[in-house]
């Protein structure tokens, strides 16, 4: 269990709690389902939680797949909501459709792989299995697609009529999505190196 795992989850659950309180005073659900899905995925991904829950599901790291699906669904819905606000949500259905295909591919790849033995270091442990390399790459391609598309649409929106606070806030969101693409690139490099059996030193460097 690390600070980098726990702190973002605490922030997300704080947002969920605030939104739940807001429902009592007339707020619309808005981002609540999406944030809840991402918060649950983050919680299950904490090492101690993962190692406690996955054995209950058979010890084949099915929980890793559940985390991927929760994260992908939550991030896609957040993207949809953000782009609706900026008037750039015309192609969100395509994003959802591609996400469903990638989710199905991940399910098939995990079923075809031997991932017995619960482990919090999933890529490090099973990354040399070809189907798992593709499984991991498919998830991060999904994440990168969501981040990249959201950043592209947010940063090219029509800014006329926006307040200064709104403009700064959404520009920061767009920039954050671009940084997410950088994180995806690093993870893809790690996946490739693990598939070749040389990813351990890269993981330590990160």
Tab-separated table of C-alpha atoms in Angstrom:
chain	number	residue	atom	x	y	z
A	1	UNK	CA	0.000	0.000	0.000
A	2	UNK	CA	1.537	3.321	-1.061
A	3	UNK	CA	0.651	6.974	-0.704
A	4	UNK	CA	0.328	7.253	-4.493
A	5	UNK	CA	-2.320	4.535	-4.444
A	6	UNK	CA	-4.263	5.749	-1.420
A	7	UNK	CA	-4.267	9.556	-1.767
A	8	UNK	CA	-6.029	9.772	-5.162
A	9	UNK	CA	-8.648	7.299	-3.935
A	10	UNK	CA	-9.330	9.411	-0.849
A	11	UNK	CA	-9.760	12.472	-3.074
A	12	UNK	CA	-12.175	10.602	-5.351
A	13	UNK	CA	-14.295	9.285	-2.462
A	14	UNK	CA	-14.377	12.810	-1.009
A	15	UNK	CA	-15.838	14.031	-4.312
A	16	UNK	CA	-18.352	11.159	-4.216
A	17	UNK	CA	-19.381	12.091	-0.654
A	18	UNK	CA	-19.837	15.745	-1.635
A	19	UNK	CA	-21.971	14.777	-4.638
A	20	UNK	CA	-24.100	12.463	-2.456
A	21	UNK	CA	-24.739	15.303	-0.010
A	22	UNK	CA	-25.559	17.525	-2.976
A	23	UNK	CA	-28.286	15.116	-4.098
A	24	UNK	CA	-30.118	15.879	-0.864
A	25	UNK	CA	-30.258	19.576	-1.757
A	26	UNK	CA	-31.333	19.137	-5.353
A	27	UNK	CA	-28.104	18.565	-7.287
A	28	UNK	CA	-28.326	16.355	-10.366
A	29	UNK	CA	-26.291	13.108	-10.305
A	30	UNK	CA	-23.959	14.493	-12.991
A	31	UNK	CA	-20.498	12.972	-12.614
A	32	UNK	CA	-21.456	10.865	-9.568
A	33	UNK	CA	-21.753	7.462	-11.339
A	34	UNK	CA	-18.525	8.005	-13.298
A	35	UNK	CA	-16.515	9.203	-10.298
A	36	UNK	CA	-17.893	6.342	-8.195
A	37	UNK	CA	-16.756	3.778	-10.780
A	38	UNK	CA	-13.247	5.268	-10.939
A	39	UNK	CA	-13.061	5.534	-7.132
A	40	UNK	CA	-14.094	1.874	-6.733
A	41	UNK	CA	-11.518	0.809	-9.322
A	42	UNK	CA	-8.829	2.774	-7.507
A	43	UNK	CA	-9.810	1.258	-4.180
A	44	UNK	CA	-9.678	-2.295	-5.514
A	45	UNK	CA	-6.285	-1.547	-7.071
A	46	UNK	CA	-4.675	-0.772	-3.689
A	47	UNK	CA	-2.268	-3.661	-3.116
A	48	UNK	CA	-3.657	-4.808	0.238
A	49	UNK	CA	-7.264	-4.622	-0.972
A	50	UNK	CA	-6.458	-6.438	-4.210
A	51	UNK	CA	-4.654	-9.268	-2.429
A	52	UNK	CA	-7.566	-9.652	-0.013
A	53	UNK	CA	-10.350	-9.644	-2.630
A	54	UNK	CA	-8.933	-11.481	-5.658
A	55	UNK	CA	-8.459	-14.845	-3.843
A	56	UNK	CA	-12.178	-14.726	-3.021
A	57	UNK	CA	-12.850	-14.614	-6.775
A	58	UNK	CA	-10.750	-17.692	-7.481
A	59	UNK	CA	-7.229	-16.279	-7.407
A	60	UNK	CA	-6.926	-15.905	-11.203
A	61	UNK	CA	-6.639	-12.108	-11.138
A	62	UNK	CA	-10.165	-11.645	-12.447
A	63	UNK	CA	-10.186	-8.590	-10.182
A	64	UNK	CA	-7.633	-6.982	-12.505
A	65	UNK	CA	-10.155	-7.254	-15.329
A	66	UNK	CA	-12.908	-5.816	-13.123
A	67	UNK	CA	-10.655	-2.846	-12.307
A	68	UNK	CA	-9.942	-2.299	-16.006
A	69	UNK	CA	-13.655	-2.346	-16.871
A	70	UNK	CA	-14.660	-0.040	-14.018
A	71	UNK	CA	-11.904	2.408	-14.912
A	72	UNK	CA	-12.711	2.342	-18.616
A	73	UNK	CA	-16.449	2.793	-18.079
A	74	UNK	CA	-15.941	5.580	-15.551
A	75	UNK	CA	-13.408	7.458	-17.676
A	76	UNK	CA	-15.583	7.149	-20.793
A	77	UNK	CA	-18.582	8.556	-18.944
A	78	UNK	CA	-16.485	11.409	-17.514
A	79	UNK	CA	-15.280	12.200	-21.031
A	80	UNK	CA	-18.864	12.203	-22.292
A	81	UNK	CA	-19.979	14.629	-19.579
A	82	UNK	CA	-17.012	16.979	-20.037
A	83	UNK	CA	-17.497	17.124	-23.789
A	84	UNK	CA	-21.226	17.756	-23.414
A	85	UNK	CA	-20.444	20.812	-21.285
A	86	UNK	CA	-18.069	22.164	-23.942
A	87	UNK	CA	-20.369	21.300	-26.844
A	88	UNK	CA	-17.816	18.880	-28.326
A	89	UNK	CA	-19.596	15.587	-27.659
A	90	UNK	CA	-20.615	14.686	-31.218
A	91	UNK	CA	-18.404	11.601	-31.541
A	92	UNK	CA	-18.753	10.192	-28.039
A	93	UNK	CA	-20.837	7.272	-29.366
A	94	UNK	CA	-17.825	6.190	-31.422
A	95	UNK	CA	-15.678	6.369	-28.283
A	96	UNK	CA	-18.180	4.203	-26.421
A	97	UNK	CA	-18.377	1.697	-29.292
A	98	UNK	CA	-14.606	1.298	-29.554
A	99	UNK	CA	-14.432	0.979	-25.760
A	100	UNK	CA	-16.944	-1.886	-25.806
A	101	UNK	CA	-14.888	-3.716	-28.427
A	102	UNK	CA	-11.655	-3.241	-26.448
A	103	UNK	CA	-13.396	-4.397	-23.244
A	104	UNK	CA	-14.585	-7.568	-24.992
A	105	UNK	CA	-11.070	-8.206	-26.326
A	106	UNK	CA	-9.654	-7.920	-22.787
A	107	UNK	CA	-12.172	-10.434	-21.451
A	108	UNK	CA	-11.240	-12.959	-24.151
A	109	UNK	CA	-7.496	-12.457	-23.655
A	110	UNK	CA	-7.710	-12.951	-19.890
A	111	UNK	CA	-9.827	-16.095	-20.288
A	112	UNK	CA	-7.195	-17.505	-22.664
A	113	UNK	CA	-4.326	-16.786	-20.246
A	114	UNK	CA	-3.019	-18.723	-17.250
A	115	UNK	CA	-3.012	-16.084	-14.497
A	116	UNK	CA	-3.351	-18.299	-11.441
A	117	UNK	CA	-1.976	-16.748	-8.269
A	118	UNK	CA	-3.229	-13.375	-7.068
A	119	UNK	CA	-0.621	-10.667	-7.470
A	120	UNK	CA	-0.651	-6.893	-7.129
A	121	UNK	CA	2.242	-6.692	-9.621
A	122	UNK	CA	0.218	-8.066	-12.528
A	123	UNK	CA	2.400	-6.819	-15.394
A	124	UNK	CA	5.635	-7.801	-13.632
A	125	UNK	CA	4.340	-11.310	-12.912
A	126	UNK	CA	2.520	-12.206	-16.127
A	127	UNK	CA	3.892	-9.694	-18.626
A	128	UNK	CA	5.951	-12.294	-20.498
A	129	UNK	CA	2.777	-14.167	-21.527
A	130	UNK	CA	1.894	-12.913	-25.039
A	131	UNK	CA	-1.867	-12.803	-24.435
A	132	UNK	CA	-1.335	-10.808	-21.226
A	133	UNK	CA	0.950	-8.363	-23.024
A	134	UNK	CA	-1.876	-7.759	-25.497
A	135	UNK	CA	-4.434	-7.665	-22.660
A	136	UNK	CA	-2.504	-4.921	-20.866
A	137	UNK	CA	-1.756	-3.039	-24.080
A	138	UNK	CA	-5.454	-3.126	-25.009
A	139	UNK	CA	-6.466	-1.546	-21.701
A	140	UNK	CA	-3.904	1.230	-21.900
A	141	UNK	CA	-4.795	1.840	-25.540
A	142	UNK	CA	-8.395	2.306	-24.325
A	143	UNK	CA	-7.246	4.685	-21.597
A	144	UNK	CA	-5.028	6.555	-24.048
A	145	UNK	CA	-7.851	6.844	-26.568
A	146	UNK	CA	-10.161	8.358	-23.951
A	147	UNK	CA	-7.483	10.772	-22.708
A	148	UNK	CA	-6.342	11.780	-26.184
A	149	UNK	CA	-9.807	12.326	-27.617
A	150	UNK	CA	-10.943	14.276	-24.555
A	151	UNK	CA	-7.836	16.483	-24.650
A	152	UNK	CA	-8.218	17.092	-28.398
A	153	UNK	CA	-11.851	18.161	-28.141
A	154	UNK	CA	-11.426	20.250	-24.992
A	155	UNK	CA	-8.423	22.183	-26.295
A	156	UNK	CA	-10.019	22.952	-29.674
A	157	UNK	CA	-13.397	24.054	-28.276
A	158	UNK	CA	-14.894	27.449	-28.975
A	159	UNK	CA	-13.836	29.615	-26.011
A	160	UNK	CA	-16.038	32.602	-26.829
A	161	UNK	CA	-18.379	33.482	-23.978
A	162	UNK	CA	-16.493	31.440	-21.402
A	163	UNK	CA	-15.724	32.927	-18.023
A	164	UNK	CA	-12.061	33.147	-17.046
A	165	UNK	CA	-12.480	30.486	-14.343
A	166	UNK	CA	-14.259	28.114	-16.755
A	167	UNK	CA	-11.613	28.628	-19.441
A	168	UNK	CA	-8.706	28.030	-17.070
A	169	UNK	CA	-10.382	25.012	-15.497
A	170	UNK	CA	-11.072	23.273	-18.791
A	171	UNK	CA	-7.667	24.149	-20.227
A	172	UNK	CA	-6.125	22.481	-17.171
A	173	UNK	CA	-8.352	19.434	-17.690
A	174	UNK	CA	-7.246	19.222	-21.311
A	175	UNK	CA	-3.601	19.529	-20.304
A	176	UNK	CA	-4.097	16.827	-17.676
A	177	UNK	CA	-5.498	14.503	-20.338
A	178	UNK	CA	-2.400	15.140	-22.469
A	179	UNK	CA	-0.210	14.230	-19.486
A	180	UNK	CA	-2.276	11.051	-19.203
A	181	UNK	CA	-1.130	10.195	-22.729
A	182	UNK	CA	2.463	10.482	-21.522
A	183	UNK	CA	1.744	8.045	-18.687
A	184	UNK	CA	0.177	5.644	-21.202
A	185	UNK	CA	3.286	5.838	-23.390
A	186	UNK	CA	5.515	4.904	-20.422
A	187	UNK	CA	3.254	1.999	-19.515
A	188	UNK	CA	3.282	0.763	-23.108
A	189	UNK	CA	7.073	0.781	-23.048
A	190	UNK	CA	7.029	-1.245	-19.818
A	191	UNK	CA	4.558	-3.741	-21.310
A	192	UNK	CA	6.756	-4.172	-24.370
A	193	UNK	CA	9.873	-4.683	-22.273
A	194	UNK	CA	8.103	-7.153	-19.964
A	195	UNK	CA	6.953	-9.113	-23.016
A	196	UNK	CA	10.625	-9.402	-24.010
A	197	UNK	CA	11.613	-10.361	-20.464
A	198	UNK	CA	13.571	-7.164	-19.794
A	199	UNK	CA	11.088	-4.939	-18.014
A	200	UNK	CA	12.249	-5.344	-14.407
A	201	UNK	CA	14.950	-2.665	-14.559
A	202	UNK	CA	12.537	-0.256	-16.275
A	203	UNK	CA	9.947	-0.827	-13.525
A	204	UNK	CA	12.547	-0.053	-10.853
A	205	UNK	CA	13.565	3.112	-12.703
A	206	UNK	CA	9.947	4.301	-12.711
